[in-house]
XYZ file of C-alpha atoms in Angstrom:
549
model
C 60.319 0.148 21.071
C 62.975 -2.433 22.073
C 61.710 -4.826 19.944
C 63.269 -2.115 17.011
C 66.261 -2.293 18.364
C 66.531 -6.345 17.533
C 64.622 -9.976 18.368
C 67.353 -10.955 20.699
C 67.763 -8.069 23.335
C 64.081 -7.872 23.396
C 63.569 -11.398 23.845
C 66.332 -11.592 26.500
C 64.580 -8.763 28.792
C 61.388 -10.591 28.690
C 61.240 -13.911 28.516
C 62.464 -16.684 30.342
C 64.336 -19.600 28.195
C 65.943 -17.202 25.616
C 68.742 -15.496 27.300
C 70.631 -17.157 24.489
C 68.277 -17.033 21.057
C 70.939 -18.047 19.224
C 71.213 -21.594 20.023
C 67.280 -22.426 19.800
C 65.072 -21.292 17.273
C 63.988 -17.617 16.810
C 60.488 -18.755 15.956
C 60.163 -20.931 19.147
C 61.633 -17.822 21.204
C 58.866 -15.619 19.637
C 55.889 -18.061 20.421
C 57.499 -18.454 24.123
C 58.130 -14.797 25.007
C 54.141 -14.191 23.481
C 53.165 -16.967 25.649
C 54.478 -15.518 28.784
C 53.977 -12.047 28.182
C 49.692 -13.442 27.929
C 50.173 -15.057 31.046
C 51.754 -11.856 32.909
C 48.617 -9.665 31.086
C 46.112 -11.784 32.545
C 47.227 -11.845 35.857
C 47.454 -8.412 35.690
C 43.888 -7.846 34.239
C 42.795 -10.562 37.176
C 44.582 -8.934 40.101
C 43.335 -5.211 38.741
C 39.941 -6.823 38.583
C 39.855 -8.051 41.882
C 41.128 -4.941 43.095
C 38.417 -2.566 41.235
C 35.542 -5.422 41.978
C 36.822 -5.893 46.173
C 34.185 -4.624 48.475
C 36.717 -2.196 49.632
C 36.714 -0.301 46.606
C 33.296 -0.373 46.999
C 33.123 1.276 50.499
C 35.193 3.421 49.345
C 33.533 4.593 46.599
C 30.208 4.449 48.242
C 32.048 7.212 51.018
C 33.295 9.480 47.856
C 29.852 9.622 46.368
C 28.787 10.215 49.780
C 31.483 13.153 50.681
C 30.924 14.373 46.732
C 27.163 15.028 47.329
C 27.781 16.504 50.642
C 30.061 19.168 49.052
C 27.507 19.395 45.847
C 24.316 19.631 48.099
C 25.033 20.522 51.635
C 28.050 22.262 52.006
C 26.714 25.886 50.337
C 24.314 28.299 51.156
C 22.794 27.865 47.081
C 19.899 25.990 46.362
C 20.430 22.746 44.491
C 20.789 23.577 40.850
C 21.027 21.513 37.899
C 24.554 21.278 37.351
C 25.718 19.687 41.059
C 22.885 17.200 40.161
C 24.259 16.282 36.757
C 28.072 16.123 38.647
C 26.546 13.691 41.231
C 24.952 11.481 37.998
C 28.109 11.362 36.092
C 29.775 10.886 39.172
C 28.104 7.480 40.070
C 28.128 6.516 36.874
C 32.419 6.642 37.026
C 31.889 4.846 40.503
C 29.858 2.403 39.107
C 32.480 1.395 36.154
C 35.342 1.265 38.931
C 33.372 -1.008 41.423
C 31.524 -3.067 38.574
C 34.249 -4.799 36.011
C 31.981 -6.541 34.376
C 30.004 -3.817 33.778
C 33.114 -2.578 32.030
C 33.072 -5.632 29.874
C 29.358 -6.231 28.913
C 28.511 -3.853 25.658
C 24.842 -4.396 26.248
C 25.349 -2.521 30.034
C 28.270 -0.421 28.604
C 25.027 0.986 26.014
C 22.644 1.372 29.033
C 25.543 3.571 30.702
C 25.708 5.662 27.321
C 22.364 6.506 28.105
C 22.310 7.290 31.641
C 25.707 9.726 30.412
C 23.117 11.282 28.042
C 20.434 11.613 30.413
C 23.187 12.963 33.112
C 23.972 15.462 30.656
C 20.322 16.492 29.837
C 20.039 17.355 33.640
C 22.598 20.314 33.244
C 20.660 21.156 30.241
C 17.646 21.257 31.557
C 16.219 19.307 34.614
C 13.213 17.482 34.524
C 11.305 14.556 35.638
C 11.387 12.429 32.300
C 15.647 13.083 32.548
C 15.598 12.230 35.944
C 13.169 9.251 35.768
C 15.235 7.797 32.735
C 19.119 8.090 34.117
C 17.512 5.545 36.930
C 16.349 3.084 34.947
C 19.422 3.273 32.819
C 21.746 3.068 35.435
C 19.843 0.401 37.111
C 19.936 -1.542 34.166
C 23.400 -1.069 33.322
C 24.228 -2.391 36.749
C 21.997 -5.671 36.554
C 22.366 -6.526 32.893
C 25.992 -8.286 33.821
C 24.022 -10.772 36.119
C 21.343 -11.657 33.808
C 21.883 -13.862 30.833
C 19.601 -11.922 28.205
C 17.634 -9.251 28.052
C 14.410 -10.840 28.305
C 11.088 -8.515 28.364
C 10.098 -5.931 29.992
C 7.917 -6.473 32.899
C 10.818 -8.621 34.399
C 12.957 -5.925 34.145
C 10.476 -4.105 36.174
C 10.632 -6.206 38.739
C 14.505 -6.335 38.907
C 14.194 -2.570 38.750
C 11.980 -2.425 41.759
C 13.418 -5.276 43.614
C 16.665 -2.906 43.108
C 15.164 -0.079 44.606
C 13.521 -1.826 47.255
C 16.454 -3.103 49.047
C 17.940 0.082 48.334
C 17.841 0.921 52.187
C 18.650 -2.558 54.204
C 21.166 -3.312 50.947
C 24.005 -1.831 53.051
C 23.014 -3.552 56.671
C 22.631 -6.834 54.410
C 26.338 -6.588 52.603
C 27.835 -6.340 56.376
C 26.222 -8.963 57.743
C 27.483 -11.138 54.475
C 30.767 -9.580 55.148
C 31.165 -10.589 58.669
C 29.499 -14.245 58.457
C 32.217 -14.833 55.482
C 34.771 -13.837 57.467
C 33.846 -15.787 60.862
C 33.617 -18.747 57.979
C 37.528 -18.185 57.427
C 38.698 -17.772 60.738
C 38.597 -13.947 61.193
C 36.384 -13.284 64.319
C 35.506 -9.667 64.219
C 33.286 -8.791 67.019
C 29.681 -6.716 66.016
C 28.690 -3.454 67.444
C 27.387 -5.509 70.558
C 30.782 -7.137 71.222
C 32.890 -4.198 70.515
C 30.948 -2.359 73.118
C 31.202 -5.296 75.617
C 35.292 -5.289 74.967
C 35.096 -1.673 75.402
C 32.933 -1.347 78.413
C 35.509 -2.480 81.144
C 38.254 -0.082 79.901
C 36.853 2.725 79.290
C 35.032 2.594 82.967
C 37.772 1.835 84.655
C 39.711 4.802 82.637
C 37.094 6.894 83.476
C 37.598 6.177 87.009
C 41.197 6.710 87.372
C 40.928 9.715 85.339
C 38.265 11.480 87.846
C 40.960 10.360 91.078
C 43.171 11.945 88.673
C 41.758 15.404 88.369
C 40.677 15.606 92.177
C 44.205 14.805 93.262
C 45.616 17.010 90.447
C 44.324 20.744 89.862
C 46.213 20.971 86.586
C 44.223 17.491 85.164
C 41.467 19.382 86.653
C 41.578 22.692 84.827
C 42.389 20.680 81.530
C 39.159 18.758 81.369
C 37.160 21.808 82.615
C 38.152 23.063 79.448
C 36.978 20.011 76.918
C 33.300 20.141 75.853
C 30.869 17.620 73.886
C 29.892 19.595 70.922
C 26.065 18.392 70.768
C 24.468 17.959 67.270
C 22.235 20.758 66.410
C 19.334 20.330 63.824
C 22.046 20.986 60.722
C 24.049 18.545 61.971
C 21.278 16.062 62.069
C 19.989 16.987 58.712
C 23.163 16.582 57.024
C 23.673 13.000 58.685
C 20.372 12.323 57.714
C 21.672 13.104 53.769
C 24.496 11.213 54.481
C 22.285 8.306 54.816
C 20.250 9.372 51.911
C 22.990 9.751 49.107
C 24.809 6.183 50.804
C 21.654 4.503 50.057
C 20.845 6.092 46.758
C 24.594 4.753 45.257
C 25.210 1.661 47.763
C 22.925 -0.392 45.296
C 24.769 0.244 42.368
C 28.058 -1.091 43.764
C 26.371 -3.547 45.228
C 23.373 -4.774 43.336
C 20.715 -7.435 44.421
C 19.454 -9.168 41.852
C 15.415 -10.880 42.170
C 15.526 -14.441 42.761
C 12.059 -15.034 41.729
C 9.994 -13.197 39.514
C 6.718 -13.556 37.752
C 6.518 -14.663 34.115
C 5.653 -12.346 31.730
C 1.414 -12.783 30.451
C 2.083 -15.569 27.219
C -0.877 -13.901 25.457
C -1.113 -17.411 23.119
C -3.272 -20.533 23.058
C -7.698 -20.307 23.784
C -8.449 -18.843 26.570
C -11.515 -20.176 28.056
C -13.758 -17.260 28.616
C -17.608 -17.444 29.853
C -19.518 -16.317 26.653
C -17.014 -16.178 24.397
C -16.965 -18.454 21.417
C -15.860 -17.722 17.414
C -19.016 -17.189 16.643
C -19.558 -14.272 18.849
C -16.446 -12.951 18.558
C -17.155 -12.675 14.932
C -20.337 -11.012 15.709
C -18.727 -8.427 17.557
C -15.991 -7.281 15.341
C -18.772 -7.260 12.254
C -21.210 -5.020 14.553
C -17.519 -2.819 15.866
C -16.933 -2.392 12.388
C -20.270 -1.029 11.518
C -20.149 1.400 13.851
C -16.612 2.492 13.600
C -17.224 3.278 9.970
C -20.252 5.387 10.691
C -18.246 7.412 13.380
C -15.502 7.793 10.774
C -17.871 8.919 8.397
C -18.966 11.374 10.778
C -15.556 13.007 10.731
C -14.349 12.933 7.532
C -17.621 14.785 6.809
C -17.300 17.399 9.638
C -13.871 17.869 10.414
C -13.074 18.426 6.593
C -16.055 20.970 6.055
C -17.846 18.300 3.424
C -20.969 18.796 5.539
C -22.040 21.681 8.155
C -22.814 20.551 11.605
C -25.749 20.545 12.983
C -27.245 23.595 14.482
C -25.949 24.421 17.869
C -22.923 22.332 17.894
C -19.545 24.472 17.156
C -16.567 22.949 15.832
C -14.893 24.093 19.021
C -17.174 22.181 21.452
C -16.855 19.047 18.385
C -13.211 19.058 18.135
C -13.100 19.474 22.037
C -15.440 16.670 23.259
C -13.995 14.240 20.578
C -10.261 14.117 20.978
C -9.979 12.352 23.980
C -12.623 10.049 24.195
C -11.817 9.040 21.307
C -8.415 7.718 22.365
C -10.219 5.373 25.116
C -11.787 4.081 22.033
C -9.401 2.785 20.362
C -7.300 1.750 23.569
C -10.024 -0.682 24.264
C -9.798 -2.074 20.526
C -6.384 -2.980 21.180
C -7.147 -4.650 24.780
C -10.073 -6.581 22.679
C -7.311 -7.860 20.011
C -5.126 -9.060 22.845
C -7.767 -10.696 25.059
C -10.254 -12.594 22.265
C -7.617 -12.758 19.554
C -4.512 -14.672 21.416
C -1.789 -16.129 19.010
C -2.341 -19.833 18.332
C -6.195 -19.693 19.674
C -9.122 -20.519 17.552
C -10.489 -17.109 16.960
C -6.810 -16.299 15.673
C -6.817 -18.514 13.409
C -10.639 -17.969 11.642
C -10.046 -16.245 8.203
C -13.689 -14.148 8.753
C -12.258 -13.076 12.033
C -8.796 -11.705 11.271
C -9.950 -9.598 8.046
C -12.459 -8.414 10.163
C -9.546 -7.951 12.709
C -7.745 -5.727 10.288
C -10.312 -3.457 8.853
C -11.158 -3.026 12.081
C -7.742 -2.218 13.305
C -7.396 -0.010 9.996
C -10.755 2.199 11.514
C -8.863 2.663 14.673
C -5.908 4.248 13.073
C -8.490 6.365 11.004
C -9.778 7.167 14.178
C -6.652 8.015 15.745
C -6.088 10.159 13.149
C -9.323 12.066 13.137
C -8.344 12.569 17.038
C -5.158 13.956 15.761
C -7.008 16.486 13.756
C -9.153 17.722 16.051
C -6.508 18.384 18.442
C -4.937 20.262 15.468
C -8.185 22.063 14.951
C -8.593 22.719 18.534
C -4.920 24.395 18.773
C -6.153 26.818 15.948
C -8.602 27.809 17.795
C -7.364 28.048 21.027
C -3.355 27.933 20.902
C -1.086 25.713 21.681
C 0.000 24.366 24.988
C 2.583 21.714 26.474
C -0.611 19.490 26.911
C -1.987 19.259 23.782
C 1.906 18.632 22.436
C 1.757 15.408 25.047
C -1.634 14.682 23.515
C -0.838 14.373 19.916
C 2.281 12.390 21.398
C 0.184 10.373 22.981
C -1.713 9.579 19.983
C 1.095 8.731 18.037
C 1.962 6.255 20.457
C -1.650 4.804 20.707
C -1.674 4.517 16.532
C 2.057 2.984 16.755
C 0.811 0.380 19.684
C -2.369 -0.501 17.453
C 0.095 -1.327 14.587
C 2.098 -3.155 16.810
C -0.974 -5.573 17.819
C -2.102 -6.144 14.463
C 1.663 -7.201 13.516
C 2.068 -9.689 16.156
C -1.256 -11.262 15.263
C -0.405 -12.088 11.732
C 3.458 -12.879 12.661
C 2.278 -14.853 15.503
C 4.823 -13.084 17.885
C 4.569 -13.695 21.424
C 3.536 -10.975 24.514
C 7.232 -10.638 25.216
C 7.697 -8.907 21.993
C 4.481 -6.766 21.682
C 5.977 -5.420 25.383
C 9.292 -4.721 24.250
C 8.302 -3.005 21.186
C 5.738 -0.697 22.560
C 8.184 0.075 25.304
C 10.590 0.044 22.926
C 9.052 2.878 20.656
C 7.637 4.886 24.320
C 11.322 5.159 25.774
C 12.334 6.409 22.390
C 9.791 9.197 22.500
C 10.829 9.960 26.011
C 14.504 10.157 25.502
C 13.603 13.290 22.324
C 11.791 14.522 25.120
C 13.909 14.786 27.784
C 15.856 16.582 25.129
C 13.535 19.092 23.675
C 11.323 21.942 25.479
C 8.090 21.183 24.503
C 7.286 25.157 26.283
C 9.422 26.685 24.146
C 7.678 25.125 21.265
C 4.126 25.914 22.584
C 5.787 29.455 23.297
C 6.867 29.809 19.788
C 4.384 28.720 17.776
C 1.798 31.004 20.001
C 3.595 34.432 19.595
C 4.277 33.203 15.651
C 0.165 32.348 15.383
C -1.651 34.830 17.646
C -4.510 37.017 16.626
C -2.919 40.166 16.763
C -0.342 38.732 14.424
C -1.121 37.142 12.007
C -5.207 37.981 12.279
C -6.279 34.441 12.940
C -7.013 32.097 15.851
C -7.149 33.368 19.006
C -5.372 36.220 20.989
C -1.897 36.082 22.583
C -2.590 34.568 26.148
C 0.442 35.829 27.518
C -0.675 34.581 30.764
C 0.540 31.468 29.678
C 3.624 32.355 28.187
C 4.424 33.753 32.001
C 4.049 30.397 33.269
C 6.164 28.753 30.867
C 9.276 31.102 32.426
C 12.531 30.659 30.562
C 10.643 28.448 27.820
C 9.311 31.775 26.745
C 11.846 34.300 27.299
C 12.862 34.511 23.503
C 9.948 34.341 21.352
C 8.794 37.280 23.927
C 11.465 38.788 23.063
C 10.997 38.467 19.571
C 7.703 39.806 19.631
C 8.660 42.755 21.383
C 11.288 43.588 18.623
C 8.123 42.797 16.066
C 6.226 45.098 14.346
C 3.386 44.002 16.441
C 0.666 46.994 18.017
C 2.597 48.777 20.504
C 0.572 48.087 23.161
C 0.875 44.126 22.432
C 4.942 44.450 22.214
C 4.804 46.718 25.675
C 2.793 44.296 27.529
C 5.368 41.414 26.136
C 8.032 43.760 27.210
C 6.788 43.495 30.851
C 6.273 39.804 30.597
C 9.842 38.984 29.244
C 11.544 41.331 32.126
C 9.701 39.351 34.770
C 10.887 36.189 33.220
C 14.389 37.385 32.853
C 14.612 38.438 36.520
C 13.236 34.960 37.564
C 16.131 33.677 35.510
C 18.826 35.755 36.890
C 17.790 34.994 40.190
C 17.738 31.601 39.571
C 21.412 31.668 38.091
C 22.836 33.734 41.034
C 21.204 31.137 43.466
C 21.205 28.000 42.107
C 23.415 28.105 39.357
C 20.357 27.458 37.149
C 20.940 24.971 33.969
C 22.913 25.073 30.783
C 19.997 25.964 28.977
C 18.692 29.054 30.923
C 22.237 30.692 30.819
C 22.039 30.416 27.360
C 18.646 32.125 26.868
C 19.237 34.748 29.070
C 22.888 35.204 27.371
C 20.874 35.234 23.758
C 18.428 37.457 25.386
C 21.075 40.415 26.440
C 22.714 39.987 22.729
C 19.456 40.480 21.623
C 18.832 43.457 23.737
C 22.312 44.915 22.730
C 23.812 44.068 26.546
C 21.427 47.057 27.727
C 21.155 45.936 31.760
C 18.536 49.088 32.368
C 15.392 47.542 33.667
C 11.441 48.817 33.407
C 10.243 50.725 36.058
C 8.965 49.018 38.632
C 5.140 48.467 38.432
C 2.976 46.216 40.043
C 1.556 44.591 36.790
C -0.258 41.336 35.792
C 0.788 38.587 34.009
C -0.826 40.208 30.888
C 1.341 42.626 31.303
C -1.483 45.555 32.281
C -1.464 47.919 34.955
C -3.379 46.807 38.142
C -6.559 49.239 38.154
């Protein structure tokens, strides 16, 4: 805003050399006052740096974290809910980007912290292990990827990542020995524990002393210590030191990180491998005899699964769809660890023409396979319903089919191990992170009320059994079905499912807090019910809803 006013009264506030502008040139006075005002920004930006980055930021830090999870976890008769964890997440994360500057200034950590944020925030959603398992690796990575020169594969990052948590409890013991052998190195002799109680020992006796003559010589000193007491530490107290502890040594790592000296290389997965038995030719001989009998199990199921041909007597397509869909899935797992093993980039079965078509119809069969697995699943969930589990199984087998194509791509691309890892871990911590953010119950839920027997006269009955164990996952398709125009006594069994559920929720909420997500269902579910608070009689019922007898 000065500069508006004019060059010169700008320039002669600010820099050095120009007080009078009008005897040198205004160019040179420009590219001098720029010059100095750089010099004054990046001592700034080094002295604020230092200051953030100091290890006694750090402590202090570490101590807020510490005093913010006491207050969060410890100091209130509620059970830990999902929003104090989610606080406490977001909380180290802000610690972290004070403590760390170049944490700050790395985009590749700066996008590892954007997911631990998201994962933070799925907590208050909804709280699970897959959230909670993926904000610590985030965060862990965020806070090591400013010491590491690349991002290099996977299975060093494990390491770092366990090395990390590891020293996660003698980290802090560690950082004050460094701390004190530094400072004996520049003079500053600060006694240990040891020596401070040696100093100590001689005054404080000889106080103690004098202080006893005192208060026998003295009845008023007397009556004033009679009235002092030790408080001694009950079991609360010792709990909550022992938490102390725990939340210091759960964030001390991320201020101060340790970072593996020595780790083991990642499996090259190129080259011959010299293998007992194993030669081209019967390598060859294998995949032409794997082939042969992959296509006659896929034949198998494209006949039977897609009604082309009956099956044979006393085999029902439950017990075939059942027995078949996981099995199935070792199958073709141990395709892809035969590709990996006897077909290494660079070696001479790799490079045999015979052997890598063979390779890829091969592979081909095991997607087909996959697939067929897929569909019996599918065929299975007809029958049966759908659960969380069989949701994690076809996810599973989507992963299994992506990892096969994976394989077959870094055999004809000639990639190397590091980059078959990252990819399939890749594409797995991309499925996770969905996951973390959608309730695979409240799909199962859904599609089961939606599907059942009595609604839709197919498949198999409501099993509303289940839908009591999936809690608030099923509180609003219950709902839904009670407001159907299901048979009455299917919507009044529902009706006693969904008010069980709703007071688990409320209780949860009035004790905990609960998560984002419950408060909204059980807000939707009073709109739905027209805000009417009234209750069922109370009954002793089962989860089906009935009567005990």
């Amino acid at each position: 805003m000065h500069f508006l006013q004019g060059p010169a009264p700008f320039l002669h506030r600010n820099c050095a050399g120009c007080a009078q502008p009008s005897r040198i040139s205004l160019l040179f006075c420009l590219r001098l006052c720029c010059s100095q005002l750089a010099t004054k920004a990046a001592s700034m930006h080094l002295f604020t740096g230092r200051l953030t980055g100091s290890f006694a930021v750090k402590l202090l830090l570490a101590a807020a974290l510490v005093i913010l999870g006491d207050q969060l976890f410890l100091a209130t008769d509620k059970e830990i809910g999902a929003l104090p964890i989610a606080t406490f997440f977001l909380a180290q994360i802000v610690a972290l980007m004070i403590a760390r500057p170049a944490v700050r200034r790395d985009p590749r950590a700066l996008f590892a912290l954007a997911i631990a944020t998201a994962m933070a925030v799925g907590m208050a959603l909804k709280p699970n292990p897959i959230t909670f398992l993926l904000f610590w690796i985030a965060v862990g990575v965020a806070t090591l990827l400013p010491r590491t020169g690349r991002f290099d594969d996977g299975w060093r990052w494990f390491q770092r990542l366990v090395v990390l948590g590891f020293f996660a409890i003698p980290a802090p013991f560690i950082d004050r020995n460094h701390g004190a052998r530094a400072a004996s190195q520049r003079g500053w002799h600060r006694p240990g524990l040891l020596g401070l109680l040696r100093l100590l020992a001689l005054p404080l006796a000889g106080s103690a002393v004098v202080v006893s003559l005192f208060a026998a010589a003295n009845p008023v000193i007397d009556r004033l210590l009679a009235t002092f007491s030790i408080p001694l530490p009950d079991g609360t107290t010792v709990w909550r030191m022992i938490c102390w502890v725990m939340l210091l040594l759960v964030s001390w790592p991320l201020l101060r990180p340790r970072l593996a000296r020595r780790l083991f290389g990642t499996f090259d997965g190129s080259g011959d491998w010299a293998i007992p038995g194993v030669s081209t030719g019967s390598v060859l001989l294998s995949l032409a005899a794997f082939n042969l009998l992959f296509a006659a199990q896929n034949a198998m199921d494209a006949a039977w699964l897609w009604g082309l041909v009956p099956l044979p007597e006393g085999v029902s397509a439950a017990e075939y769809v059942h027995r078949g869909a996981y099995p199935l899935i070792a199958t073709a797992l141990f395709a892809g660890l035969f590709v990996l093993v006897f077909l290494r980039p660079g070696s001479a079965t790799a490079q045999n023409r015979a052997i890598r078509r063979l390779v890829i119809a091969w592979i081909a069969q095991n997607l087909f396979l996959v697939a067929s697995s897929a569909l019996r699943t599918i065929d299975y969930i007809d029958a049966y319903l759908l659960t969380t589990l069989r949701i994690s199984a076809l996810l599973w087998m989507a992963l299994v089919a992506t990892g096969l194509f994976l394989i077959l791509w870094r055999l004809l691309k000639q990639h190397s191990a590091a980059w078959l890892l990252n990819a399939n871990l890749a594409v797995a911590g991309l499925l996770l992170c969905v996951c973390a953010f959608v309730d695979l119950g409240s799909i199962a839920a859904q599609w089961n009320v939606r599907h059942a027997r009595e609604i839709d006269g197919d498949g198999a009955k409501l099993d509303l059994c289940y839908a009591s164990s999936l809690g608030g996952s099923s509180l609003l398709p219950l709902l839904e079905l009670e407001q159907s125009n299901a048979p009455a006594d299917l919507r009044q069994r529902a009706r006693w499912v969904r008010r069980d559920i709703m007071v688990q929720l409320q209780d949860e909420v009035d004790n905990s807090g609960g998560s984002l997500l419950d408060r909204w269902r059980l807000a939707q579910a009073w709109r739905m019910l027209d805000d009417k608070r009234a209750t069922p009689t109370p009954t002793i019922r089962d989860c089906y809803g009935r009567p005990y007898r």
